[in-house]
Amino acid sequence: GEPGNYGGRDERNAMINCYADGLCAQADGKWYDAPDDWDGPKPLCRTDDSSSGGDGGIFTITSSNGVWDDCPSECAAIGGTFTCIDDEAQNIQALAAFRGHCPGGADDCGAWIAVSDEASEGNWVCTVDGSPQTYQPWSSIGNEPNGGPGENCVNVWGPNSGRDDGAWNDYGCTDARMPCICKGGDAGAGATSTTTTGTNCRSDICTDYASDCCAPGSEPRGCSMAGYEVESDPYGASGWGPCVSTYGQESVYQCCSEEGGSSSPSAEDLFVAGPNGGNYYDAAAYCSSIGAEIATIFSSAENEAARRACGGSSCWIGLSEQGGTVGTAPSSQVWTWPDGNGASYFNWQQGEPNNWGGRDEKNAIMNCCGTWGQESSGKWYDAPYDYDEPRPLCRTAAAGSGSSSKKGGD
């Protein structure tokens, strides 16, 4: 009976197994067509490198940031190998290894790969074995590679970078500190769990396939501990490394105190602004460093709380435009939050977004324009990622954590 376009909907995606209260409860591996907005199924990922004969290799991005020359030892430290990328399928896997976010604390939204022309300008090689690097998906933004003899190393642009996500860029080998893309390895190697988000919450537990929680070390499983409950924590600033590397950051949950009926912070505590101005990636890194996330805003009430936290300055928020060009009309622009979900609430200033001055401005700020003593209307403006005056505006609770139940039945 499948695909069946159930209920008269044009169902253009597919899932394995079917479980929905009152509709189906199957675990036989059969496939079903489904609408793209159904939020019940969990992600199912393939971890082998199918483009190279299924050799079992996967890409891992190191949690530490360094210059290009640091990468062989950084990858070795997590049991992997600093790697080049052979084809489009591998490049898609490498982009997926970012898990939807720019690397925390990095100087730029990218990661190093083992490709260089340092030995011979313009002759790019895979430094793993010295072979010519034939696959080269250079970014069209900036007409890469464009650095000449001063930029001999290569990085892959990460998600929401504003510069051809997944495309390549030549960079000075010591000009930026970024993570490294490794073949194999464990992103959680040596990781420890720490308290991060929420009030009296621990961001070190995760859902497993048994539909309960697992905790690191010898700690009690799940939130059976008296006085605690599970809350979503899809952006946990630390999470538990092995949980993240196995199931993905979206599987990390908080174990929160039930004291007072909810561990969710009040609206007054929901947002905090950083002390100094910087570019978009500085803002995202700052929020991560304090166990928060760059601000997501879902309602006028939340925008008012964010406005008060931002005060009389410009502040970065987490909104970014996907695709499009400088000539894309505002009505056709697609704006999303860092988790990839499209924004449904906006508070644009009249005439915004406008790609001011002919720049393709793919990020957004609240208030315009400067670090201090500016407007405090709470209106939004599009802005280029490298505008270095706005302060970071951080959300101190994971988006959507108002419910104390685990999503998707996990």
Coordinates of C-alpha atoms in Angstrom, one line a residue:
G1 CA 0.0 0.0 0.0
E2 CA 3.0 2.3 0.0
P3 CA 3.7 4.8 -1.3
G4 CA 0.2 5.9 -0.6
N5 CA 0.1 9.7 -0.2
Y6 CA -1.8 9.2 3.0
G7 CA -4.8 11.5 3.6
G8 CA -4.5 13.0 0.2
R9 CA -1.2 14.7 0.9
D10 CA 1.6 14.7 -1.8
E11 CA 4.2 12.9 0.3
R12 CA 7.6 13.3 -1.3
N13 CA 9.9 11.9 1.3
A14 CA 10.5 8.5 2.8
M15 CA 11.1 6.9 6.2
I16 CA 11.8 3.4 7.5
N17 CA 9.2 1.9 9.9
C18 CA 6.1 3.7 10.9
Y19 CA 5.0 4.7 14.4
A20 CA 2.3 7.2 15.2
D21 CA -0.3 6.9 17.9
G22 CA -3.5 5.4 16.6
L23 CA -2.1 5.0 13.1
C24 CA 0.8 2.6 12.9
A25 CA 3.5 0.8 15.0
Q26 CA 5.9 -1.0 12.8
A27 CA 9.6 -2.0 13.2
D28 CA 10.0 -4.4 10.3
G29 CA 12.2 -2.2 8.1
K30 CA 9.5 -1.4 5.5
W31 CA 9.5 2.0 3.8
Y32 CA 6.7 4.6 3.8
D33 CA 6.2 7.8 2.0
A34 CA 5.8 10.8 4.3
P35 CA 5.5 14.6 4.2
D36 CA 8.7 16.6 4.8
D37 CA 7.1 18.5 7.8
W38 CA 6.4 15.4 9.9
D39 CA 8.5 15.7 13.0
G40 CA 8.2 12.2 14.4
P41 CA 10.9 10.2 12.8
K42 CA 14.5 10.2 14.0
P43 CA 17.4 10.7 11.5
L44 CA 19.0 7.5 10.1
C45 CA 22.6 8.1 8.8
R46 CA 25.0 6.0 6.7
T47 CA 28.5 6.2 8.2
D48 CA 30.5 4.4 5.6
D49 CA 32.1 6.2 2.6
S50 CA 29.9 4.7 -0.1
S51 CA 31.7 6.6 -2.9
S52 CA 34.9 4.7 -2.2
G53 CA 33.6 1.2 -2.1
G54 CA 32.3 1.3 1.5
D55 CA 35.7 1.3 3.2
G56 CA 34.0 2.3 6.5
G57 CA 35.7 5.7 6.6
I58 CA 33.7 8.7 8.0
F59 CA 34.7 12.3 8.5
T60 CA 35.2 13.8 12.0
I61 CA 35.9 17.4 12.8
T62 CA 38.2 18.0 15.7
S63 CA 36.8 19.9 18.7
S64 CA 40.1 21.9 19.0
N65 CA 41.1 24.8 16.7
G66 CA 44.6 25.2 15.3
V67 CA 46.6 26.3 12.2
W68 CA 46.9 24.0 9.3
D69 CA 50.2 22.4 10.4
D70 CA 48.6 21.3 13.6
C71 CA 46.0 19.0 11.9
P72 CA 48.0 15.8 11.4
S73 CA 48.7 15.6 15.2
E74 CA 45.2 16.8 16.1
C75 CA 43.5 14.1 14.0
A76 CA 45.9 11.5 15.3
A77 CA 44.9 12.5 18.9
I78 CA 41.3 11.4 18.2
G79 CA 42.3 8.2 16.3
G80 CA 41.9 9.7 12.8
T81 CA 43.9 10.9 9.9
F82 CA 44.1 14.4 8.4
T83 CA 42.4 13.9 5.1
C84 CA 41.8 15.2 1.6
I85 CA 38.5 14.9 -0.2
D86 CA 38.2 12.9 -3.4
D87 CA 34.8 13.7 -4.9
E88 CA 31.4 15.4 -4.4
A89 CA 29.9 12.6 -2.3
Q90 CA 32.8 12.9 0.2
N91 CA 32.5 16.6 0.2
I92 CA 28.9 16.3 1.2
Q93 CA 29.9 14.0 4.0
A94 CA 32.5 16.5 5.1
L95 CA 30.0 19.3 5.3
A96 CA 27.6 17.0 7.2
A97 CA 30.4 16.5 9.8
F98 CA 29.9 20.1 10.9
R99 CA 26.5 19.0 12.2
G100 CA 24.8 22.2 11.0
H101 CA 26.9 24.7 13.0
C102 CA 30.0 26.8 12.6
P103 CA 32.8 25.5 14.8
G104 CA 32.8 27.0 18.2
G105 CA 35.8 29.3 19.0
A106 CA 37.2 29.1 15.4
D107 CA 38.5 32.2 13.7
D108 CA 36.3 31.5 10.7
C109 CA 33.4 29.2 9.7
G110 CA 35.4 26.4 8.2
A111 CA 37.7 23.5 8.7
W112 CA 41.1 22.6 7.3
I113 CA 41.7 19.7 4.8
A114 CA 44.9 18.1 3.7
V115 CA 45.3 20.0 0.4
S116 CA 48.1 22.5 -0.3
D117 CA 50.0 24.1 -3.1
E118 CA 52.9 25.1 -0.9
A119 CA 55.4 23.0 -2.8
S120 CA 54.4 24.4 -6.2
E121 CA 52.2 27.4 -6.6
G122 CA 48.9 26.5 -8.3
N123 CA 49.6 22.8 -8.2
W124 CA 47.2 21.5 -5.5
V125 CA 48.1 18.1 -4.0
C126 CA 46.6 15.8 -1.4
T127 CA 49.3 16.0 1.3
V128 CA 48.3 12.6 2.7
D129 CA 50.1 10.9 -0.2
G130 CA 51.4 13.7 -2.5
S131 CA 49.0 12.8 -5.3
P132 CA 47.5 15.6 -7.5
Q133 CA 44.2 17.0 -6.1
T134 CA 41.9 16.6 -9.1
Y135 CA 38.6 17.3 -7.3
Q136 CA 38.6 21.0 -6.4
P137 CA 35.1 22.6 -5.6
W138 CA 36.4 26.1 -5.1
S139 CA 34.0 28.8 -3.9
S140 CA 32.7 31.1 -6.6
I141 CA 32.4 33.9 -4.0
G142 CA 35.8 35.6 -4.2
N143 CA 36.8 33.6 -7.3
E144 CA 38.8 31.1 -5.2
P145 CA 41.6 30.3 -5.1
N146 CA 42.6 33.9 -5.0
G147 CA 45.4 34.2 -2.5
G148 CA 48.5 33.4 -4.6
P149 CA 51.7 32.5 -2.8
G150 CA 50.4 33.9 0.5
E151 CA 47.5 31.3 0.7
N152 CA 48.8 27.8 0.3
C153 CA 46.4 25.8 2.5
V154 CA 42.7 24.9 2.0
N155 CA 39.6 24.9 4.2
V156 CA 36.0 23.8 3.6
W157 CA 33.4 26.4 4.4
G158 CA 31.0 25.3 7.0
P159 CA 27.2 25.5 7.2
N160 CA 25.6 29.0 7.2
S161 CA 29.0 30.5 6.4
G162 CA 27.6 32.9 3.8
R163 CA 30.3 31.8 1.4
D164 CA 29.1 28.7 -0.5
D165 CA 28.7 26.2 2.2
G166 CA 30.9 23.2 1.5
A167 CA 32.9 25.0 -1.1
W168 CA 36.7 25.4 -0.8
N169 CA 38.8 28.4 0.0
D170 CA 42.6 29.0 -0.1
Y171 CA 43.9 30.4 3.2
G172 CA 47.2 31.4 4.7
C173 CA 48.4 28.3 6.5
T174 CA 48.9 30.2 9.8
D175 CA 46.4 33.0 9.3
A176 CA 43.4 31.4 11.1
R177 CA 42.8 28.8 13.8
M178 CA 40.1 26.3 12.7
P179 CA 39.3 22.7 13.4
C180 CA 40.6 19.9 11.1
I181 CA 38.6 17.4 9.0
C182 CA 39.8 13.9 9.8
K183 CA 39.1 10.5 8.2
G184 CA 37.8 8.3 11.0
G185 CA 38.4 9.2 14.7
D186 CA 36.1 9.9 17.6
A187 CA 34.9 13.5 18.2
G188 CA 34.3 12.6 21.8
A189 CA 37.7 11.2 22.5
G190 CA 38.9 12.5 25.8
A191 CA 35.7 14.6 26.2
T192 CA 34.2 15.1 29.6
S193 CA 30.7 16.1 30.5
T194 CA 30.1 19.5 32.0
T195 CA 27.1 21.5 33.2
T196 CA 26.1 23.9 30.5
T197 CA 22.6 25.3 29.8
G198 CA 19.4 25.9 31.7
T199 CA 18.9 26.3 35.4
N200 CA 20.2 23.4 37.5
C201 CA 20.5 21.4 34.3
R202 CA 23.1 19.0 33.1
S203 CA 23.7 18.7 29.4
D204 CA 25.5 15.3 29.6
I205 CA 22.8 12.8 28.9
C206 CA 21.5 11.5 25.6
T207 CA 18.7 9.5 24.1
D208 CA 19.5 6.0 22.9
Y209 CA 17.6 3.5 20.8
A210 CA 15.9 2.0 23.8
S211 CA 14.0 5.2 24.2
D212 CA 15.5 6.2 27.5
C213 CA 18.5 8.1 28.6
C214 CA 22.1 7.1 29.0
A215 CA 24.6 8.9 31.2
P216 CA 28.4 8.9 31.1
G217 CA 30.5 6.8 33.4
S218 CA 28.8 5.1 36.4
E219 CA 26.1 7.8 36.8
P220 CA 22.5 6.6 37.0
R221 CA 20.7 6.0 33.7
G222 CA 18.2 8.5 32.6
C223 CA 16.3 11.0 34.8
S224 CA 14.9 8.4 37.3
M225 CA 16.8 10.5 39.9
A226 CA 14.2 12.1 42.2
G227 CA 13.4 15.7 41.4
Y228 CA 14.7 15.7 37.8
E229 CA 13.2 15.6 34.4
V230 CA 14.3 15.4 30.7
E231 CA 14.4 18.6 28.6
S232 CA 15.6 19.1 25.0
D233 CA 19.1 20.5 24.5
P234 CA 19.8 20.3 20.8
Y235 CA 22.6 22.9 20.9
G236 CA 24.3 21.9 24.2
A237 CA 27.5 23.8 24.3
S238 CA 29.4 20.7 25.4
G239 CA 27.2 17.7 25.4
W240 CA 28.7 14.3 26.1
G241 CA 31.3 13.6 23.4
P242 CA 30.6 9.9 22.7
C243 CA 26.9 10.6 22.7
V244 CA 27.3 13.4 20.1
S245 CA 29.7 11.4 17.9
T246 CA 27.3 8.4 17.9
Y247 CA 23.9 9.9 17.7
G248 CA 24.4 13.6 16.9
Q249 CA 24.1 16.7 19.0
E250 CA 20.4 16.7 18.3
S251 CA 20.2 13.6 20.6
V252 CA 21.6 15.4 23.6
Y253 CA 19.2 16.2 26.4
Q254 CA 19.4 18.0 29.7
C255 CA 18.6 16.5 33.0
C256 CA 17.0 19.4 34.9
S257 CA 15.7 20.1 38.4
E258 CA 11.9 20.1 38.7
E259 CA 12.1 22.5 41.5
G260 CA 9.6 25.3 41.0
G261 CA 7.7 23.2 38.3
S262 CA 10.1 24.0 35.5
S263 CA 13.8 24.4 34.9
S264 CA 13.2 26.7 32.0
P265 CA 14.5 30.3 32.6
S266 CA 12.2 33.2 32.8
A267 CA 11.8 35.6 29.9
E268 CA 14.0 38.0 31.8
D269 CA 16.8 35.5 31.9
L270 CA 16.4 34.1 28.4
F271 CA 18.9 36.4 26.6
V272 CA 22.2 38.0 27.5
A273 CA 24.4 40.3 25.4
G274 CA 28.2 39.9 25.3
P275 CA 30.5 42.7 26.4
N276 CA 32.3 43.5 23.1
G277 CA 31.7 43.9 19.4
G278 CA 32.9 41.5 16.8
N279 CA 31.9 39.7 13.6
Y280 CA 29.1 37.0 13.3
Y281 CA 31.5 34.1 14.1
D282 CA 33.0 36.0 17.0
A283 CA 29.4 36.3 18.4
A284 CA 28.6 32.6 17.8
A285 CA 31.8 31.6 19.5
Y286 CA 31.2 33.8 22.5
C287 CA 27.7 32.4 23.1
S288 CA 29.1 28.9 22.9
S289 CA 31.8 29.8 25.4
I290 CA 29.2 30.7 28.0
G291 CA 27.1 27.6 27.4
A292 CA 24.5 29.4 25.3
E293 CA 23.7 29.8 21.7
I294 CA 23.5 32.8 19.4
A295 CA 20.0 34.2 19.8
T296 CA 17.0 32.6 18.2
I297 CA 13.8 34.6 18.5
F298 CA 10.3 33.0 17.9
S299 CA 7.8 35.6 19.1
S300 CA 7.2 39.3 19.8
A301 CA 7.4 38.5 23.5
E302 CA 10.8 36.9 23.1
N303 CA 11.9 39.8 20.9
E304 CA 11.0 42.3 23.6
A305 CA 13.2 40.3 26.1
A306 CA 16.0 40.2 23.5
R307 CA 15.6 44.0 22.9
R308 CA 16.0 44.7 26.6
A309 CA 19.1 42.4 26.8
C310 CA 20.7 44.1 23.8
G311 CA 20.1 47.6 25.0
G312 CA 21.3 50.6 23.1
S313 CA 23.7 48.7 20.8
S314 CA 23.7 46.5 17.7
C315 CA 23.6 42.8 18.5
W316 CA 24.1 39.7 16.3
I317 CA 21.2 37.2 16.2
G318 CA 21.3 33.7 14.7
L319 CA 19.2 34.4 11.6
S320 CA 20.9 33.7 8.3
E321 CA 19.9 33.6 4.6
Q322 CA 20.2 30.4 2.7
G323 CA 21.0 30.6 -1.0
G324 CA 20.0 33.6 -3.0
T325 CA 22.2 36.4 -4.4
V326 CA 22.5 40.1 -3.9
G327 CA 19.7 40.5 -6.4
T328 CA 17.2 38.1 -4.7
A329 CA 14.0 40.0 -3.7
P330 CA 13.2 40.0 0.0
S331 CA 10.0 38.2 -0.7
S332 CA 12.0 35.3 -2.2
Q333 CA 14.7 35.2 0.5
V334 CA 14.9 32.1 2.7
W335 CA 16.0 32.9 6.3
T336 CA 16.7 30.1 8.8
W337 CA 17.9 29.6 12.4
P338 CA 21.2 27.8 13.1
D339 CA 19.4 24.4 13.4
G340 CA 18.2 24.8 9.8
N341 CA 14.6 25.4 10.6
G342 CA 13.0 28.2 8.7
A343 CA 12.0 31.4 10.6
S344 CA 8.3 32.1 10.9
Y345 CA 8.6 35.2 13.1
F346 CA 10.4 38.3 11.8
N347 CA 10.9 41.8 13.1
W348 CA 12.5 43.5 10.2
Q349 CA 12.9 47.3 10.1
Q350 CA 10.9 48.8 7.3
G351 CA 12.9 48.5 4.1
E352 CA 14.9 45.5 5.4
P353 CA 16.4 43.1 4.4
N354 CA 18.0 45.2 1.6
N355 CA 21.5 44.0 0.9
W356 CA 22.7 47.6 1.6
G357 CA 25.4 49.0 -0.7
G358 CA 25.1 46.1 -3.1
R359 CA 26.5 43.5 -0.6
D360 CA 25.0 40.1 -0.3
E361 CA 24.2 40.4 3.4
K362 CA 23.3 36.9 4.7
N363 CA 23.3 37.5 8.5
A364 CA 21.1 39.6 10.7
I365 CA 21.5 42.1 13.6
M366 CA 19.1 43.7 16.1
N367 CA 19.3 47.5 16.1
C368 CA 21.5 49.6 13.9
C369 CA 24.3 50.3 13.7
G370 CA 27.3 50.2 16.1
T371 CA 28.5 48.8 19.4
W372 CA 27.2 51.4 21.8
G373 CA 24.8 54.4 22.0
Q374 CA 22.7 53.4 19.1
E375 CA 19.0 52.7 18.7
S376 CA 17.2 50.2 20.9
S377 CA 14.1 49.5 18.9
G378 CA 14.6 45.8 18.6
K379 CA 14.2 45.9 14.8
W380 CA 16.2 43.6 12.6
Y381 CA 18.6 44.4 9.8
D382 CA 20.5 42.2 7.4
A383 CA 24.3 42.6 7.7
P384 CA 27.5 41.1 6.3
Y385 CA 29.1 38.4 8.4
D386 CA 32.3 40.4 8.7
Y387 CA 30.7 43.6 10.2
D388 CA 32.7 43.8 13.4
E389 CA 30.7 46.2 15.6
P390 CA 27.6 44.4 16.9
R391 CA 27.8 42.6 20.2
P392 CA 26.8 38.9 20.6
L393 CA 23.2 38.3 21.7
C394 CA 22.9 34.9 23.3
R395 CA 19.9 32.7 24.1
T396 CA 20.6 31.0 27.5
A397 CA 18.2 28.1 27.0
A398 CA 18.0 25.7 24.1
A399 CA 15.4 26.7 21.6
G400 CA 12.2 24.9 22.1
S401 CA 13.1 23.6 25.6
G402 CA 9.9 24.9 27.1
S403 CA 8.5 21.4 27.1
S404 CA 9.7 18.9 29.6
S405 CA 8.9 15.9 27.4
K406 CA 11.4 14.4 25.0
K407 CA 10.8 15.1 21.3
G408 CA 9.9 12.3 18.9
G409 CA 9.3 9.8 21.7
D410 CA 13.0 9.4 22.4

